[in-house]
PDB file of C-alpha atoms and ligand atoms in Angstrom:
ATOM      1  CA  UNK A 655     -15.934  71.167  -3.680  1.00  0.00           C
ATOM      2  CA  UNK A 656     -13.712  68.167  -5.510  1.00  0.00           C
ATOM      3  CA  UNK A 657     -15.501  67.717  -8.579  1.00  0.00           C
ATOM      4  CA  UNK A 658     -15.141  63.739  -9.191  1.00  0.00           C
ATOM      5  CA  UNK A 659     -14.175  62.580 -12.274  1.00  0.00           C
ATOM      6  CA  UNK A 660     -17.161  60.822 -14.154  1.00  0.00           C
ATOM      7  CA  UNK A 661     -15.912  57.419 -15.125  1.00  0.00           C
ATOM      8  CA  UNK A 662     -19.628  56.221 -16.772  1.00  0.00           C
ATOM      9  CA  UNK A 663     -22.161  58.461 -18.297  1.00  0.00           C
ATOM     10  CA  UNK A 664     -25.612  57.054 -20.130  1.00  0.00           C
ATOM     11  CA  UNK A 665     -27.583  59.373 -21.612  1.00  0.00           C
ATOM     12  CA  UNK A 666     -31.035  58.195 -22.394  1.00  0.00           C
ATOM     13  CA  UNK A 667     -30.153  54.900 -23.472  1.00  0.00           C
ATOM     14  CA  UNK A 668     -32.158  52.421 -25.581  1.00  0.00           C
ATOM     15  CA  UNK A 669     -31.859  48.839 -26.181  1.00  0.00           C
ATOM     16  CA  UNK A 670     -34.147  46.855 -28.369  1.00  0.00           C
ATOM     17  CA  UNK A 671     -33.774  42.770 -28.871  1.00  0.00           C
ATOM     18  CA  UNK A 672     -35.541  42.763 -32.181  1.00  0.00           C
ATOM     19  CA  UNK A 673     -39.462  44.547 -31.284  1.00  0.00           C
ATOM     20  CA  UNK A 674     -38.290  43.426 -27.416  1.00  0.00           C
ATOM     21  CA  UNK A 675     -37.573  46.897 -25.982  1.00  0.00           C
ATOM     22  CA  UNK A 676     -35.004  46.173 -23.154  1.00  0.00           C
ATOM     23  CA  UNK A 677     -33.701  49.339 -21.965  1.00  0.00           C
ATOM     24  CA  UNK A 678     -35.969  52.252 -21.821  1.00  0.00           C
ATOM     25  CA  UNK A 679     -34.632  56.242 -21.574  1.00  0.00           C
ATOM     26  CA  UNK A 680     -31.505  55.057 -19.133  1.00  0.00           C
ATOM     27  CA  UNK A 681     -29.945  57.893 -17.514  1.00  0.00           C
ATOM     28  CA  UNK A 682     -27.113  56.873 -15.598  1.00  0.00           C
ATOM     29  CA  UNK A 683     -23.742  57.240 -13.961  1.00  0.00           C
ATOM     30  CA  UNK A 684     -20.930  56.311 -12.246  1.00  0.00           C
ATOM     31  CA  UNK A 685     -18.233  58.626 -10.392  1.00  0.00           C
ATOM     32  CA  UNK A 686     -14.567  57.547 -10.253  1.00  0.00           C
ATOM     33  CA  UNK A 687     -13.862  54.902  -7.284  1.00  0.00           C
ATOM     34  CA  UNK A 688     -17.835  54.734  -6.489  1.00  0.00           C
ATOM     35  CA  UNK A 689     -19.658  50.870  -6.292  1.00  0.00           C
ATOM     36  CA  UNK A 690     -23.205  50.685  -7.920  1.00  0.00           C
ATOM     37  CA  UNK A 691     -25.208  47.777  -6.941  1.00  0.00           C
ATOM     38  CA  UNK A 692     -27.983  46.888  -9.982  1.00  0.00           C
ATOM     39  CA  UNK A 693     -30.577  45.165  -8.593  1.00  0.00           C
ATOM     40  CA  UNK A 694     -34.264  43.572 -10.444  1.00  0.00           C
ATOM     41  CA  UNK A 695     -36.017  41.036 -10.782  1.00  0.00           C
ATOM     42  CA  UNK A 696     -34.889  38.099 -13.558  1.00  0.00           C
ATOM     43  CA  UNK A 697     -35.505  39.600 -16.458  1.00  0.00           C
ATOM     44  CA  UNK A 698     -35.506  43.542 -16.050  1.00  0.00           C
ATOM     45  CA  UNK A 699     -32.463  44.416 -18.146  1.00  0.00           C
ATOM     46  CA  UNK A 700     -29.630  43.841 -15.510  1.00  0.00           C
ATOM     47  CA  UNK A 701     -27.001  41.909 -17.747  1.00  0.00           C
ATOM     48  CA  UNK A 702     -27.861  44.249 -21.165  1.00  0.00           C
ATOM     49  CA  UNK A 703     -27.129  47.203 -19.261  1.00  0.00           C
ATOM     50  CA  UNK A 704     -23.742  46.352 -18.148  1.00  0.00           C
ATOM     51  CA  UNK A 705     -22.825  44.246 -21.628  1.00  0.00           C
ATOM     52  CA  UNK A 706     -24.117  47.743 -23.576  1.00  0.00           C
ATOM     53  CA  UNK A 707     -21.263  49.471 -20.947  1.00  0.00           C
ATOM     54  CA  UNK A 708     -18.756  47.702 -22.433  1.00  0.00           C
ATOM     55  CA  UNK A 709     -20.352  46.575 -25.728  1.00  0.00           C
ATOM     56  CA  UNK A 710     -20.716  43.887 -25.390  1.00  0.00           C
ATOM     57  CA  UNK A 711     -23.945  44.295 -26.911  1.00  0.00           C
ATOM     58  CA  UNK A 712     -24.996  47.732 -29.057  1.00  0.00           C
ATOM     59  CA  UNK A 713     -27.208  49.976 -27.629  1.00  0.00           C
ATOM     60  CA  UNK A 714     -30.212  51.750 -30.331  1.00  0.00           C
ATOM     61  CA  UNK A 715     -29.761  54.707 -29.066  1.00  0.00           C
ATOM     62  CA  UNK A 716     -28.604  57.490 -26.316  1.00  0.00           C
ATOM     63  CA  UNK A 717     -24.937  58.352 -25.244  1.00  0.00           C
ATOM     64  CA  UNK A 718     -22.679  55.884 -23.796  1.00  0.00           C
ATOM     65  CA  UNK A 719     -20.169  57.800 -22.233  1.00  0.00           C
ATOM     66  CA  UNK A 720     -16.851  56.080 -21.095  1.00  0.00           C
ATOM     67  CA  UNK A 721     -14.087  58.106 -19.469  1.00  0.00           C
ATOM     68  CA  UNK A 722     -15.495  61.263 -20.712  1.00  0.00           C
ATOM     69  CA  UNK A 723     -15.639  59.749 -24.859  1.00  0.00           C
ATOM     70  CA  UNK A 724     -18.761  59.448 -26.185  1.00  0.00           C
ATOM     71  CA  UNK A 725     -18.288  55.758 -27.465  1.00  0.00           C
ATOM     72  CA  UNK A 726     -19.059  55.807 -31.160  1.00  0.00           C
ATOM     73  CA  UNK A 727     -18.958  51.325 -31.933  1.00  0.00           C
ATOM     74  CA  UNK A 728     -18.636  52.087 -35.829  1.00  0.00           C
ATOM     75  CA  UNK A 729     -15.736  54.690 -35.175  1.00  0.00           C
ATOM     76  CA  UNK A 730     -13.412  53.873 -32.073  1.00  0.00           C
ATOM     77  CA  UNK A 731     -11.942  50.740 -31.460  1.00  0.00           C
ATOM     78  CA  UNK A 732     -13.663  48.701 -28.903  1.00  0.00           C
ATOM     79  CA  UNK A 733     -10.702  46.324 -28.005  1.00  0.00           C
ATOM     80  CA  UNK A 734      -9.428  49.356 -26.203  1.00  0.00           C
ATOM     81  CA  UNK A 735     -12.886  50.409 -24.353  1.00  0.00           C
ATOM     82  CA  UNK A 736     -12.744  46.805 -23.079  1.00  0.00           C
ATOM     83  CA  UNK A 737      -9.481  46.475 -22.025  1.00  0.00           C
ATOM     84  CA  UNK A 738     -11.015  50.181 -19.594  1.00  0.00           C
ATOM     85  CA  UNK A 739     -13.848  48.058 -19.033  1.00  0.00           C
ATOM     86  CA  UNK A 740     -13.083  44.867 -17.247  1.00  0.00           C
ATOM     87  CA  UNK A 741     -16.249  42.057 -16.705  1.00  0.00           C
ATOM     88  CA  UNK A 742     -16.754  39.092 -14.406  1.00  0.00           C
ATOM     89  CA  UNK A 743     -19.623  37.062 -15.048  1.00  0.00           C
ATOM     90  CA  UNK A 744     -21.795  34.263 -13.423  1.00  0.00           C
ATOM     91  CA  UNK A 745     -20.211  31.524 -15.430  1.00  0.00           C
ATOM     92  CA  UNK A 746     -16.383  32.056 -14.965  1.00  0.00           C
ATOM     93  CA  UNK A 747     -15.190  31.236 -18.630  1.00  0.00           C
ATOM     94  CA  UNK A 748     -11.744  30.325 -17.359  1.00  0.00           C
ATOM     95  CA  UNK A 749     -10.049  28.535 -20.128  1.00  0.00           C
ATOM     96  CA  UNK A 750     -10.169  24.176 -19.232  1.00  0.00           C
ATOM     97  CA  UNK A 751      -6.661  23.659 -20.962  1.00  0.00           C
ATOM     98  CA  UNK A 752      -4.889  26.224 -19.074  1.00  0.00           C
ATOM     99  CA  UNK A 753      -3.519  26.455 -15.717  1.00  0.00           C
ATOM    100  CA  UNK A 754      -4.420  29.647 -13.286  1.00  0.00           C
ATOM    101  CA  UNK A 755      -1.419  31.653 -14.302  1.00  0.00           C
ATOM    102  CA  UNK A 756      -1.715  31.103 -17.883  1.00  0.00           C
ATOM    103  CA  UNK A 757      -5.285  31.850 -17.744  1.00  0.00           C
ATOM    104  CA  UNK A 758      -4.121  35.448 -16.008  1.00  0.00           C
ATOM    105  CA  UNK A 759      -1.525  36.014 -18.770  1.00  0.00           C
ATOM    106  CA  UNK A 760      -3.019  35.062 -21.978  1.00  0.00           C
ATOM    107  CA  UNK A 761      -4.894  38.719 -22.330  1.00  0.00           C
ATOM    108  CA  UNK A 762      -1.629  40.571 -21.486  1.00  0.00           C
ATOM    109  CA  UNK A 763       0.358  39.112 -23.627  1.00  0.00           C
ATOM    110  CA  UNK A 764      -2.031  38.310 -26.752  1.00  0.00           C
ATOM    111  CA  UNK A 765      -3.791  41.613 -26.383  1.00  0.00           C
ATOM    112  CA  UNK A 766      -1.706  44.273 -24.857  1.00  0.00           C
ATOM    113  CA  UNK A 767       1.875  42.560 -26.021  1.00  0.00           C
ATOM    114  CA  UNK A 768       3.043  42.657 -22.702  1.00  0.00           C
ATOM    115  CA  UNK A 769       6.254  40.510 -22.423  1.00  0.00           C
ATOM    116  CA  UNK A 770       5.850  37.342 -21.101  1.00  0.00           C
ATOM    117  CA  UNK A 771       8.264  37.520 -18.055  1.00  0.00           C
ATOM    118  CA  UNK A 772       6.591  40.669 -16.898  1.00  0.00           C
ATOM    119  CA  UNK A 773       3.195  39.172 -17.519  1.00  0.00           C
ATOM    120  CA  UNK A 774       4.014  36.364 -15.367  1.00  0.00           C
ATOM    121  CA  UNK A 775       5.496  38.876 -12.558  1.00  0.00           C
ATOM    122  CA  UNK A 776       2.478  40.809 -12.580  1.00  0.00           C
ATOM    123  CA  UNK A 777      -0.373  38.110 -12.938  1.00  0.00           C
ATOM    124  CA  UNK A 778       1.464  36.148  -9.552  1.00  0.00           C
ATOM    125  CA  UNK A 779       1.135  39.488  -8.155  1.00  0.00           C
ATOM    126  CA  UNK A 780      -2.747  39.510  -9.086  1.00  0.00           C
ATOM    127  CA  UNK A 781      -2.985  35.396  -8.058  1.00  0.00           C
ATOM    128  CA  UNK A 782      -1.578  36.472  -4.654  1.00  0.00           C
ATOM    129  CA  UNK A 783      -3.986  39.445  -4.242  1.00  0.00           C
ATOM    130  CA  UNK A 784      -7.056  37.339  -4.519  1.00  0.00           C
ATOM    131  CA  UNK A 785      -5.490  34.339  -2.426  1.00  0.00           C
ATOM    132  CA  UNK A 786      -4.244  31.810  -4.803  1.00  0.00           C
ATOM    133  CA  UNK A 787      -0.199  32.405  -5.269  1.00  0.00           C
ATOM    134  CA  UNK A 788       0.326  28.586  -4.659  1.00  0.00           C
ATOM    135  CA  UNK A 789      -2.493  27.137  -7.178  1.00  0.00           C
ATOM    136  CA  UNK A 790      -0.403  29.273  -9.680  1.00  0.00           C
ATOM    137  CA  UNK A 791       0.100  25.894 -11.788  1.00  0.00           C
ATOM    138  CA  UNK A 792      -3.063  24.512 -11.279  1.00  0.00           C
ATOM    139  CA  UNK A 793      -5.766  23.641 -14.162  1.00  0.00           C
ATOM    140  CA  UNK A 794      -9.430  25.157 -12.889  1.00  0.00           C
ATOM    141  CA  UNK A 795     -10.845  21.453 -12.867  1.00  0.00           C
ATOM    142  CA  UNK A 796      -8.641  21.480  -9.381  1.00  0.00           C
ATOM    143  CA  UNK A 797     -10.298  24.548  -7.914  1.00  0.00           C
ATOM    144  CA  UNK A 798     -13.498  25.195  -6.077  1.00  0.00           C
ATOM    145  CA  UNK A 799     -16.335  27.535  -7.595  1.00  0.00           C
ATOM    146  CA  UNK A 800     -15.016  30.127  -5.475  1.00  0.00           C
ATOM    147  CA  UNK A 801     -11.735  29.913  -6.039  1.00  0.00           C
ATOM    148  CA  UNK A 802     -12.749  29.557  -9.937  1.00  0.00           C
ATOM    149  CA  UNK A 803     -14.241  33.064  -9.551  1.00  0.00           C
ATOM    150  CA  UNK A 804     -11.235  34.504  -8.079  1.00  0.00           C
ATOM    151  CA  UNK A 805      -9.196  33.613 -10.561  1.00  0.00           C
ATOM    152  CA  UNK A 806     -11.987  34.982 -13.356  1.00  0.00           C
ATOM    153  CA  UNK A 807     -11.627  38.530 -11.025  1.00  0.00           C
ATOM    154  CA  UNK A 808      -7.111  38.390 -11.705  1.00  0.00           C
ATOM    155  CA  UNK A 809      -7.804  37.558 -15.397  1.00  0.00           C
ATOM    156  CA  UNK A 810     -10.067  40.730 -15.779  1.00  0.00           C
ATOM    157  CA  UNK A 811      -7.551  42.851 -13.340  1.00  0.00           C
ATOM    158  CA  UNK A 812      -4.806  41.624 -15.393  1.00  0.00           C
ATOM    159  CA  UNK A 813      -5.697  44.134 -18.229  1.00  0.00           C
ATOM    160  CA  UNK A 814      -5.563  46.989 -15.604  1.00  0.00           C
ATOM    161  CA  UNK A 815      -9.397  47.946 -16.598  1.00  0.00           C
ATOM    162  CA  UNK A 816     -10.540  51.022 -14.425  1.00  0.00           C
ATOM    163  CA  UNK A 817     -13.619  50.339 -13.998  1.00  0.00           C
ATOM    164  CA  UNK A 818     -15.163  46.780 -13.284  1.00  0.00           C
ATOM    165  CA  UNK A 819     -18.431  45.053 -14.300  1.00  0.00           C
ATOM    166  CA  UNK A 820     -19.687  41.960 -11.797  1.00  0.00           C
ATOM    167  CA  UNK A 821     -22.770  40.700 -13.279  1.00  0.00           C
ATOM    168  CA  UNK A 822     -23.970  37.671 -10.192  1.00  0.00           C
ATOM    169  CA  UNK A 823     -20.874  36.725  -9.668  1.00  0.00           C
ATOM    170  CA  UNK A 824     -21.799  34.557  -6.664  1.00  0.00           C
ATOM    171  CA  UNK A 825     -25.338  33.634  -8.061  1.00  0.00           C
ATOM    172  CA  UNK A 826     -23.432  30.064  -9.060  1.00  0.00           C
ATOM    173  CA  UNK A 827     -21.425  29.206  -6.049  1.00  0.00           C
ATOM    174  CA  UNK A 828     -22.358  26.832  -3.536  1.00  0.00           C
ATOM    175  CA  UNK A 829     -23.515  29.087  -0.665  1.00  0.00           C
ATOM    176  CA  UNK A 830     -20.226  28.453   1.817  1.00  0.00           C
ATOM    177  CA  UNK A 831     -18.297  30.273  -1.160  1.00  0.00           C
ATOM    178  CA  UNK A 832     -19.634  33.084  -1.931  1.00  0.00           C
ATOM    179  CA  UNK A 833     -18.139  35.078   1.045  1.00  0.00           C
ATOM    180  CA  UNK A 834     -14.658  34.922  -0.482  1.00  0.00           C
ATOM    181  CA  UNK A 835     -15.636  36.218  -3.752  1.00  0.00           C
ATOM    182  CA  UNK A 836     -17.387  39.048  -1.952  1.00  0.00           C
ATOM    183  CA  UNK A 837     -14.260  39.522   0.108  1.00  0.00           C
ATOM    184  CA  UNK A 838     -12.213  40.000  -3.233  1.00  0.00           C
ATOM    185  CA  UNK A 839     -14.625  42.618  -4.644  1.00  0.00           C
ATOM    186  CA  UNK A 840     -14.615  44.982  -1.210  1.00  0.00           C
ATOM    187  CA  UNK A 841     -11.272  44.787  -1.077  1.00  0.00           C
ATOM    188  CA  UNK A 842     -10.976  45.774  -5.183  1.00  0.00           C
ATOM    189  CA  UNK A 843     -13.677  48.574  -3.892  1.00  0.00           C
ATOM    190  CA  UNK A 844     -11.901  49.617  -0.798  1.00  0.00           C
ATOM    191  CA  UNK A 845      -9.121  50.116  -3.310  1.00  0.00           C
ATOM    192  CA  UNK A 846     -10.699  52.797  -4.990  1.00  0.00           C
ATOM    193  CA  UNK A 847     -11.807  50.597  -8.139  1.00  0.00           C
ATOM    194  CA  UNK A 848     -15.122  51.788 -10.152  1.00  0.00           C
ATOM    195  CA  UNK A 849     -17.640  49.368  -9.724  1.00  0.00           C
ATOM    196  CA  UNK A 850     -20.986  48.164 -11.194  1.00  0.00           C
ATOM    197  CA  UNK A 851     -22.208  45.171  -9.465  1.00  0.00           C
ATOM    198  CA  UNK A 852     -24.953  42.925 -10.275  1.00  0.00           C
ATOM    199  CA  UNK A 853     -26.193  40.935  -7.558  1.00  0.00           C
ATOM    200  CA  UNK A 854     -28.629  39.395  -5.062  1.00  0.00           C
ATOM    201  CA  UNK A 855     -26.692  39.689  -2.193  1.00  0.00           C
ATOM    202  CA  UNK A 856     -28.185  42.259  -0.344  1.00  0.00           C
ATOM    203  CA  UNK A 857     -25.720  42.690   2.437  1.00  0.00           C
ATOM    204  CA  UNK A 858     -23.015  43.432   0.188  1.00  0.00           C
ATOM    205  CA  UNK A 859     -24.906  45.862  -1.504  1.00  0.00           C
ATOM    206  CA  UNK A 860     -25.502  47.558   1.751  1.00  0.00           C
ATOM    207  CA  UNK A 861     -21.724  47.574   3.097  1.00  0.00           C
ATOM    208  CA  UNK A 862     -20.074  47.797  -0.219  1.00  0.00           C
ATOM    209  CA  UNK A 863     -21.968  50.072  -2.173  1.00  0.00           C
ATOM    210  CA  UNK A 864     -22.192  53.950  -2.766  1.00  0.00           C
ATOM    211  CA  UNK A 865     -25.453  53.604  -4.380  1.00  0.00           C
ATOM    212  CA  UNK A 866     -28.094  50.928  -5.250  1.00  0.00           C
ATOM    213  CA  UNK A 867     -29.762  51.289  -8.143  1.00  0.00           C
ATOM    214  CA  UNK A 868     -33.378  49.542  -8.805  1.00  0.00           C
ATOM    215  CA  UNK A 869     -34.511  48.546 -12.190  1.00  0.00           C
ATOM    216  CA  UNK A 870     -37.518  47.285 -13.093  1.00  0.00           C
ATOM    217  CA  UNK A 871     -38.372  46.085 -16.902  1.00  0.00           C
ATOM    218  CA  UNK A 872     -35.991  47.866 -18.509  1.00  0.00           C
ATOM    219  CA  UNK A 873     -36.189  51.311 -16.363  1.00  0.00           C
ATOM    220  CA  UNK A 874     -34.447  52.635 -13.426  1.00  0.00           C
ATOM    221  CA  UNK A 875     -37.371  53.193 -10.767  1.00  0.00           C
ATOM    222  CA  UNK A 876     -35.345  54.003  -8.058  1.00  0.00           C
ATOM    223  CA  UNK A 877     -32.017  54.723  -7.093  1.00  0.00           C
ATOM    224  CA  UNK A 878     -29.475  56.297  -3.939  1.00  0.00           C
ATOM    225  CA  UNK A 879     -27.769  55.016  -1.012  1.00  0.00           C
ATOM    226  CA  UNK A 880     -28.362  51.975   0.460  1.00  0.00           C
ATOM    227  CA  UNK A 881     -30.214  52.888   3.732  1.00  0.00           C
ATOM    228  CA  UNK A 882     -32.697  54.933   1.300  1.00  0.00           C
ATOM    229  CA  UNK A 883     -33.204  52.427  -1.054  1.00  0.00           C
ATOM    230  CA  UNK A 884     -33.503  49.210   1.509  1.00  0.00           C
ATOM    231  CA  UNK A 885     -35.171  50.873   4.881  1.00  0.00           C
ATOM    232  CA  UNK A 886     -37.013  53.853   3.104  1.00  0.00           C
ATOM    233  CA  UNK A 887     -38.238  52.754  -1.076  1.00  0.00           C
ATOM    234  CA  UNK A 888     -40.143  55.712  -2.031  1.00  0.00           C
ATOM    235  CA  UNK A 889     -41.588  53.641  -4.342  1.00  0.00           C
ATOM    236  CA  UNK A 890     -44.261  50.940  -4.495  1.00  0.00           C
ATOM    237  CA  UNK A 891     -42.336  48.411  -7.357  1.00  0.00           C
ATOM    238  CA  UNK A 892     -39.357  49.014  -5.377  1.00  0.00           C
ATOM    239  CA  UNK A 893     -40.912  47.873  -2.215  1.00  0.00           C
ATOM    240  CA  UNK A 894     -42.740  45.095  -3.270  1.00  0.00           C
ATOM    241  CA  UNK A 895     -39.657  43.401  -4.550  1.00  0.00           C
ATOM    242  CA  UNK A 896     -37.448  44.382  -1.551  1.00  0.00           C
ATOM    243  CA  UNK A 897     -40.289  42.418   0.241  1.00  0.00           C
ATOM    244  CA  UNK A 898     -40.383  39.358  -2.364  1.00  0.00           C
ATOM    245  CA  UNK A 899     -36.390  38.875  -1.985  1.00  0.00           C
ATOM    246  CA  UNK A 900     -35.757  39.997   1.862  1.00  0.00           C
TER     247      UNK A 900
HETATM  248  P1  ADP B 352     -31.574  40.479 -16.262  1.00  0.00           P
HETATM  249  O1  ADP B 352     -30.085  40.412 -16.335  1.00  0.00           O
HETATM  250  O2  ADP B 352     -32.077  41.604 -15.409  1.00  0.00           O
HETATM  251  O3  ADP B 352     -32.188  39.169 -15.858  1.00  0.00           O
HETATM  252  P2  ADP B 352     -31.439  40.649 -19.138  1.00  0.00           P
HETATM  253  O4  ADP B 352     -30.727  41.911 -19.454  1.00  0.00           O
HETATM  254  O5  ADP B 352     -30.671  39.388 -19.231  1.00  0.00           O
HETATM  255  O6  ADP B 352     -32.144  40.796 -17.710  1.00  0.00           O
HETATM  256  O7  ADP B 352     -32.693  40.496 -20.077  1.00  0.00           O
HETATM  257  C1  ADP B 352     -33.620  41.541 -20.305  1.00  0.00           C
HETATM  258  C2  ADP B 352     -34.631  41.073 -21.348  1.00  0.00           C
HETATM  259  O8  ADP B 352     -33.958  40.947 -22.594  1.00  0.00           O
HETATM  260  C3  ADP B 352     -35.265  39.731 -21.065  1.00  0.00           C
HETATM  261  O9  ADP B 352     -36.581  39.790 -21.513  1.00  0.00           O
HETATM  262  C4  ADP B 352     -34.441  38.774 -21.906  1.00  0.00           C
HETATM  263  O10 ADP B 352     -35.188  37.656 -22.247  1.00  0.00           O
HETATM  264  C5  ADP B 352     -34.106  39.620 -23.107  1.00  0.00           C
HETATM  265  N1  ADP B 352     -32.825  39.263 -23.742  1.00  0.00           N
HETATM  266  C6  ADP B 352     -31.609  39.290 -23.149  1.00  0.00           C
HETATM  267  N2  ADP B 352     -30.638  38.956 -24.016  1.00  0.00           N
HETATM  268  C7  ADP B 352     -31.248  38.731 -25.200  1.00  0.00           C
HETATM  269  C8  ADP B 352     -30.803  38.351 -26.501  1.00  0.00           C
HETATM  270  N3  ADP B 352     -29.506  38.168 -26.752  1.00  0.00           N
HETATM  271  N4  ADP B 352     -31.739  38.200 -27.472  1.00  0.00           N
HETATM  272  C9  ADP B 352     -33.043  38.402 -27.228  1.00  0.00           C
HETATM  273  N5  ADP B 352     -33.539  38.767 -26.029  1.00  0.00           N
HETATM  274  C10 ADP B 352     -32.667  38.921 -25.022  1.00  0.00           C
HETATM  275 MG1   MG B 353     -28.757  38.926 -15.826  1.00  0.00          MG
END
C-alpha cells in the first residue's frame, strides 16, 4: 500500500477563550490531496479549529502538526506556516483601494519578494483560473459577492499554500452565487489541493469531500465519508442536527 503523506496532524488539542473551553481532546487529520468538510452547529468550535491550523489563534495544548513539524508558535516562524497554510474566509477582506490584480500580488511581492513582473504573470494566471482574467484592473466595489470570493481564493493561491482553509465561504453570498465559488473549490480539489472546508452546503460536502467531519461543542462526535455520515449517523447529536439543517 501507498502510504499518503500526512499534510495535518492534531494531537489532542485544546483551546480555551479565557475559562471558555473551545476545543476539547481534538484528534485529527488530514492526508495529502484529501477535502474535509467541518460541519456544527453556530457555535461548536468550527472557525477556532481551522484559525489554531494556521495560528491564527494559539492552541493550550496538544500537537499541531503541519507537514510532518510539530509547530512550536514561540520557536518557528509562523509567516512561513501561513504562507503552507492558505485561508478564505466568509468576509472576503479584499483590499477597497486596490484593483483585482494588485490585490493577487501584494502577498507575493511584500511577503515572498517575488519580482513584480513575475508576480503579475503568475497572479493573471491565478485571475484566469478562477474566471476573472478581464476584471484584472478592476477595484472589488465593481464585482459581485461571488466574484469578490474568487478573487479572495487567487489572493490565498497566490502564495502557493498546500493546503487550504475555507471557513463558509458562501455563507455571505446571495444564493444565485454561491455555485461559482463552489465550482472554484472542486476544481482546486479535483486538482489534488488539501482541503479543510467549513460549510453548510451539504451537497458539496457530499460530492467534494473525502470525509465529513461532525463537531459538536468543541468535540468531534462523528466523522467518515459522506454517505456514512449523511444516510447512516451512528450517532444521536449527529442525527438530530443532520435533521435540524436537511
Ligand atoms: P463556529 O465557527 O463553529 O461557529 P467558533 O469557533 O467561532 O464556532 O466559536 C466557538 C466558541 O468560542 C463560541 O462559544 C464562541 O463564542 C467562542 N469564541 C470564538 N472566538 C472567540 C474569541 N476570540 N474570544 C472569546 N470567545 C470566542
Ligand atoms: Mg465559524
Amino acid at each position: 500500500m501507498i502510504k499518503t503523506k500526512e499534510m495535518i496532524r492534531v494531537d489532542q488539542l485544546n483551546k480555551y477563550f479565557g475559562d471558555l473551553h473551545v476545543l476539547k481532546d481534538i484528534d485529527f487529520n488530514v492526508d495529502e490531496s484529501e477535502v474535509v468538510v467541518l460541519i456544527g452547529a453556530s457555535g461548536s468550535g468550527k472557525s477556532t479549529m481551522l484559525r489554531c491550523l494556521n495560528f491564527l489563534e494559539m492552541k493550550n495544548s496538544g500537537e499541531v502538526i503541519i507537514r510532518g513539524e510539530d509547530i512550536d508558535p514561540r520557536k518557528d516562524n509562523l509567516n512561513e506556516v501561513r504562507q503552507k497554510v492558505g485561508m478564505v474566509f466568509q468576509h472576503f477582506n479584499l483590499f477597497p483601494h486596490k484593483t483585482v490584480l494588485e490585490n493577487v500580488i501584494e502577498a507575493p511581492i511584500q511577503v515572498k519578494k517575488i519580482p513584480k513582473a513575475k508576480a503579475i504573470e503568475d497572479g493573471k494566471e491565478l485571475l484566469s483560473k478562477v474566471g476573472l482574467e478581464d476584471k484584472a484592473n478592476d477595484y472589488p466595489s465593481r464585482l459581485s459577492g461571488g466574484q469578490k470570493q474568487r478573487v479572495a481564493i487567487a489572493r490565498a493561491l497566490a502564495m502557493k499554500p498546500e493546503i487550504m482553509l475555507f471557513d463558509e465561504p458562501t455563507s455571505a453570498l446571495d444564493p444565485e452565487l454561491v455555485g461559482e465559488v463552489l465550482q472554484t473549490m472542486k476544481d482546486l480539489a479535483r486538482e489534488g489541493m488539501t482541503m479543510v472546508v467549513v460549510t453548510h452546503e451539504m451537497g458539496f460536502a457530499r460530492e467534494v469531500a473525502d470525509r465529513v467531519v461532525y463537531m459538536h461543542d468543541g468535540r468531534i462526535v462523528e466523522a467518515g465519508q459522506p454517505n456514512e455520515i449523511f444516510d447512516y449517523p451512528k450517532e444521536k447529536r449527529t442525527q438530530a442536527f443532520l435533521s435540524s439543517i436537511l
